[in-house]
C-alpha atoms as one frame of an Amber mdcrd trajectory, in Angstrom:
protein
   0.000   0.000   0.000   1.118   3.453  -0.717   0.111   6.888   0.695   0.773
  10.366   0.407   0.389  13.226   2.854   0.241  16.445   1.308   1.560  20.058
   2.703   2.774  17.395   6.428   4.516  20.328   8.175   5.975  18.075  10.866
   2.918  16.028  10.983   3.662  12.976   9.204   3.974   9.325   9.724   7.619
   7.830   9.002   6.318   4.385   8.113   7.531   2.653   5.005   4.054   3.477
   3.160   3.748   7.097   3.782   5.022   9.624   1.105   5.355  12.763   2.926
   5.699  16.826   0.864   5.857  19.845   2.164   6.758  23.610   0.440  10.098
  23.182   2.292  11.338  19.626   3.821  10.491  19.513   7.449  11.923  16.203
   8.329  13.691  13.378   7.584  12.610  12.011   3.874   9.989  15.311   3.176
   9.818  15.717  -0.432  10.297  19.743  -0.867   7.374  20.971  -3.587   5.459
  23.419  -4.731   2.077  22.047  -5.203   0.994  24.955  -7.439   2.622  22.805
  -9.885   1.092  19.931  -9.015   1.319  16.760  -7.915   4.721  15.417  -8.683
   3.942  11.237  -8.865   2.171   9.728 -11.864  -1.468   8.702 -12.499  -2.526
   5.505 -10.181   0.337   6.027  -7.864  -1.063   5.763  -4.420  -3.937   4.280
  -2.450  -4.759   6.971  -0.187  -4.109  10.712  -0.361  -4.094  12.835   2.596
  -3.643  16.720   3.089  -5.034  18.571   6.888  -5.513  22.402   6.638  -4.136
  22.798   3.433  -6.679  23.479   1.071  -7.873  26.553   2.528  -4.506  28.141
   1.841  -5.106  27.956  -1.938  -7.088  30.297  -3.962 -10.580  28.595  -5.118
  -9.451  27.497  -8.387  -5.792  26.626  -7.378  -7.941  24.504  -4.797 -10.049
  23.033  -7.311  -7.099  22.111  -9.378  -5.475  20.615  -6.462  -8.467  18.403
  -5.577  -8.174  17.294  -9.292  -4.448  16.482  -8.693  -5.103  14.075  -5.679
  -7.660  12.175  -8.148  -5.128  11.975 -10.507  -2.537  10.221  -8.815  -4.716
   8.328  -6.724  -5.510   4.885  -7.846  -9.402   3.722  -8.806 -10.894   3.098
  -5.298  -8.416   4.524  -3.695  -9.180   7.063  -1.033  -8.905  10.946  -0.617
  -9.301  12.425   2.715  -9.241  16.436   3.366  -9.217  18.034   6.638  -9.899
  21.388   6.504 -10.927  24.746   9.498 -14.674  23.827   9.578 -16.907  26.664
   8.147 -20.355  25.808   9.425 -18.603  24.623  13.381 -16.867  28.613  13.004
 -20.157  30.145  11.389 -22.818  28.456  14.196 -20.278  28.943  17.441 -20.574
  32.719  15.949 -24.113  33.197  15.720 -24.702  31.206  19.480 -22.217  33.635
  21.223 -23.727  36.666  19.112 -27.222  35.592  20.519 -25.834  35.289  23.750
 -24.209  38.496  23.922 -27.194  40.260  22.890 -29.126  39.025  25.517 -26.229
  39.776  28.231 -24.227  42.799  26.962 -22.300  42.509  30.116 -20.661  39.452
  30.764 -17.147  39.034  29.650 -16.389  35.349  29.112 -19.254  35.595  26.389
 -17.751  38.408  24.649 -14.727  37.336  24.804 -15.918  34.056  23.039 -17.724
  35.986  20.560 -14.594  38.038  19.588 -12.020  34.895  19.681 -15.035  33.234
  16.680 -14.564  36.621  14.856 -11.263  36.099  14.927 -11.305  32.454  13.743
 -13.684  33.535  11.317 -11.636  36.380   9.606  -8.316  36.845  10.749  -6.360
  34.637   8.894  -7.722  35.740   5.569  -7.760  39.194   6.116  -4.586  39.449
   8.327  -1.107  41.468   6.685   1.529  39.909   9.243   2.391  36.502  10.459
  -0.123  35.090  13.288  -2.645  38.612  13.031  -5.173  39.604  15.372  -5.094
  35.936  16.952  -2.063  35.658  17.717  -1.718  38.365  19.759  -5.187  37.371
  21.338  -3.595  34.433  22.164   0.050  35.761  23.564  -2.159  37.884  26.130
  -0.683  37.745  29.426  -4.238  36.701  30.809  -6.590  34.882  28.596 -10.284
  34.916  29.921 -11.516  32.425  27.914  -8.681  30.127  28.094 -10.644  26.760
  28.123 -13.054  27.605  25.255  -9.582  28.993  22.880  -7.840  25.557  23.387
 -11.182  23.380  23.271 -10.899  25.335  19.885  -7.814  25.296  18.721  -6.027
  22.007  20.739  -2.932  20.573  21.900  -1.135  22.572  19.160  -2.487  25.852
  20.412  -1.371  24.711  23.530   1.832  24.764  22.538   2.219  27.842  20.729
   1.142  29.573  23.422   3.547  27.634  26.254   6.392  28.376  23.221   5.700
  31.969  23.286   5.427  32.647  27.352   9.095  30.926  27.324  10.588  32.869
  24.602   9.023  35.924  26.132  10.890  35.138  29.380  14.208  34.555  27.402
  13.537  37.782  25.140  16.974  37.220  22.872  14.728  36.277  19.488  13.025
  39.446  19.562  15.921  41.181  19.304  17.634  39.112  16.518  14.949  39.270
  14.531  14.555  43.002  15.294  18.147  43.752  13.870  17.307  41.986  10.574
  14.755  43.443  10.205  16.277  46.797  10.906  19.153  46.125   8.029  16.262
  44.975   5.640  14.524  47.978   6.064  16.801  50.513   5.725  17.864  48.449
   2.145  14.077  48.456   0.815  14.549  52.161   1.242  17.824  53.268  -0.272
  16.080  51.130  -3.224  13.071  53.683  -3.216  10.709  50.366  -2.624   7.504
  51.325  -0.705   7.896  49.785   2.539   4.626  48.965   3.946   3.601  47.566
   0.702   6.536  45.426   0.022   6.060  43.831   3.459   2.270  42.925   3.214
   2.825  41.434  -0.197   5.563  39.487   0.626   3.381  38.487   3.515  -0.227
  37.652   1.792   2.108  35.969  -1.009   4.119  33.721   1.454   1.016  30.964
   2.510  -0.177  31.821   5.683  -3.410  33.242   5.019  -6.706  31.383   4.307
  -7.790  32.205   0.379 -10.975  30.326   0.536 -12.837  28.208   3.044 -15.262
  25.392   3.508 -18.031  23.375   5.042 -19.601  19.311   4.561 -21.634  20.772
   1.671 -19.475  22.617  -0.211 -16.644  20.132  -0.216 -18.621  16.829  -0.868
 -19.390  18.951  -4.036 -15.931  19.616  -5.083 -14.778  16.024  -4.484 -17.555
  14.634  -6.118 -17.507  17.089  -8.936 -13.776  16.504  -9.436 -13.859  12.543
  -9.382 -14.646  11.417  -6.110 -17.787   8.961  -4.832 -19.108   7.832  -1.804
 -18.517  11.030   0.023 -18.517  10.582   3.827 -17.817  12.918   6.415 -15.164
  11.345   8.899 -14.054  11.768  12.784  -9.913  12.453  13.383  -9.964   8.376
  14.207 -11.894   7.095  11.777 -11.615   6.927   7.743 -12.149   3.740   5.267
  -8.633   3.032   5.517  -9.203   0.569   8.742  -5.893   1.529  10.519  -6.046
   4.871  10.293  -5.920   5.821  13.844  -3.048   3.938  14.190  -0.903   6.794
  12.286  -1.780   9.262  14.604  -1.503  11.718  12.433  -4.913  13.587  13.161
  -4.977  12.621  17.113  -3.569  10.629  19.330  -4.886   8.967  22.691  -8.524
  10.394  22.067  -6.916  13.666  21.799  -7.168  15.634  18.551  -4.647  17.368
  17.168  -6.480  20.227  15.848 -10.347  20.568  17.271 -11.810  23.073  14.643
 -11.566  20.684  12.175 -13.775  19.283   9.152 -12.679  15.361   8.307 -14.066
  14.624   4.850 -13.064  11.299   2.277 -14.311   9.973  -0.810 -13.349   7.198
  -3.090 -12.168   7.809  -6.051 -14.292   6.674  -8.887
C-alpha cells in the first residue's frame, strides 16, 4: 500500500508506506514541492491521499485544481481524505455567542468568546503579518476564555502559546529578529521600494493566510464534482482506511490534534 500526505509540516507518519511533501522539507525524507505545480507522482500512484488544513490556503481554483491532482494520482478506489478549518462549526459557534451576547451585553467570558469566533472567522484571511489579530489574542498575558480557545484550537495551540510565554521570558529572538529586520529595512529604502507595501505582499504571497474556506456541503461537491464517490464525512480516528488511527496523524490517545476541524473522504471513482 502506498500513501501520500500532502503540505505534512511536521505532521507525518515515518512508516515505510507514507510519502510525505511539504513547500520546504520539514523532516527526515519530506519531499520539498510546490504544489501549485502539481502533484509530482504519476497517475494511479497511491492508495490513499491525505492533506489537513491545506486546502484553505489555496485560492478557489488553485484549490479546485489541487483536488483534481489528488484524483489523478490516486488509484481507482483509492481514497482521498481532506481536513480542513470547519466553516459551518466557526459560522454556528458565531451566531450562538452573538445571541448570547445580545441578551447579556455585560458578561465578559461571552464576549470574549464571541470576539475569539470573529477572529477564527476572519483573521487569517484578512490578516497582513504573520499570526494577526489571533495571535496576539492568544500571547495575552491573561486569557479569559482560556478553556473555550484551546477546546478550539487544541494541543497545538497549547503549545504555541507555552512556546511563546518561554521565549518571552528569554527575550533574545526578539531582538535578533529586530536587527534583521532593521538592516532589511533601511535596504528596501535606499532602493526607493515602498515599505509597507513590500512587506504585506511578501506576507499575503508567502502561505499563511486562508484564500478560501469550507463546510460538509461545499466540499462533498468539489470532491464529487472533481472525481470522487461515496462522500462521507469522517471523525480524526476514523476513515475507510481501517488503521487509520493507528498513524496518529490527526490525534492521538482520544486527543485531537487540531479541534476546529472538518474530516471529509471519498473514493475515487
Amino acid at each position: 500500500m502506498k500513501y501520500l500526505n500532502l503540505g505534512c509540516g511536521t505532521h507525518y507518519s515515518l512508516a515505510k508506506e507514507w510519502t510525505n511533501i511539504d513547500f520546504s522539507s520539514s523532516g527526515p525524507g519530506v519531499i520539498a514541492h510546490n504544489l501549485l505545480k502539481g502533484i509530482p507522482f504519476n497517475d494511479n500512484s497511491f492508495d490513499l491521499v491525505y492533506h489537513s488544513h491545506v486546502l484553505e490556503h489555496f485560492s478557489k481554483e488553485d484549490g479546485e485544481n489541487l483536488i483534481a491532482e489528488c484524483y489523478r494520482v490516486l488509484k481507482p478506489g483509492g481514497i482521498l481524505r481532506v481536513v480542513i478549518p470547519d466553516l459551518e462549526m466557526i459560522a454556528r459557534n458565531y451566531l450562538k455567542y452573538f445571541d448570547e451576547g445580545v441578551k447579556n451585553p455585560n458578561d465578559e467570558l461571552i464576549r470574549a468568546n464571541y470576539e475569539w469566533m470573529k477572529l477564527e472567522m476572519y483573521d487569517q484571511t484578512v490578516r497582513n503579518y504573520g499570526g494577526g489579530d489571533l495571535a496576539k489574542y492568544l500571547f495575552k498575558k491573561n486569557i479569559i476564555n482560556e478553556s473555550f480557545v484551546f477546546e478550539r484550537i487544541g494541543e497545538e495551540g497549547k503549545a504555541i502559546r507555552n512556546n511563546y510565554l518561554e521565549s518571552e521570558k528569554k527575550g533574545k529572538h526578539k531582538a535578533r529578529v529586530g536587527i534583521k529586520q532593521k538592516i532589511k529595512t533601511l535596504f528596501l529604502k535606499l532602493m526607493g521600494i515602498d515599505i509597507k507595501a513590500y512587506y504585506i505582499g511578501k506576507f499575503r504571497l508567502g502561505g499563511e493566510i486562508h484564500q478560501w474556506m469550507y463546510d460538509r456541503y461545499s466540499l462533498s461537491k468539489l470532491l464529487e464534482l472533481k472525481g470522487g464517490k461515496e462522500t462521507i464525512v469522517q471523525s480524526a480516528f476514523t476513515s475507510y482506511l481501517k488503521a487509520w488511527a493507528d498513524y496518529g496523524i490527526d490525534g492521538k490517545n482520544n486527543s485531537v490534534r487540531k479541534p476546529d476541524s472538518l474530516f471529509v473522504e471519498s473514493i475515487k471513482k
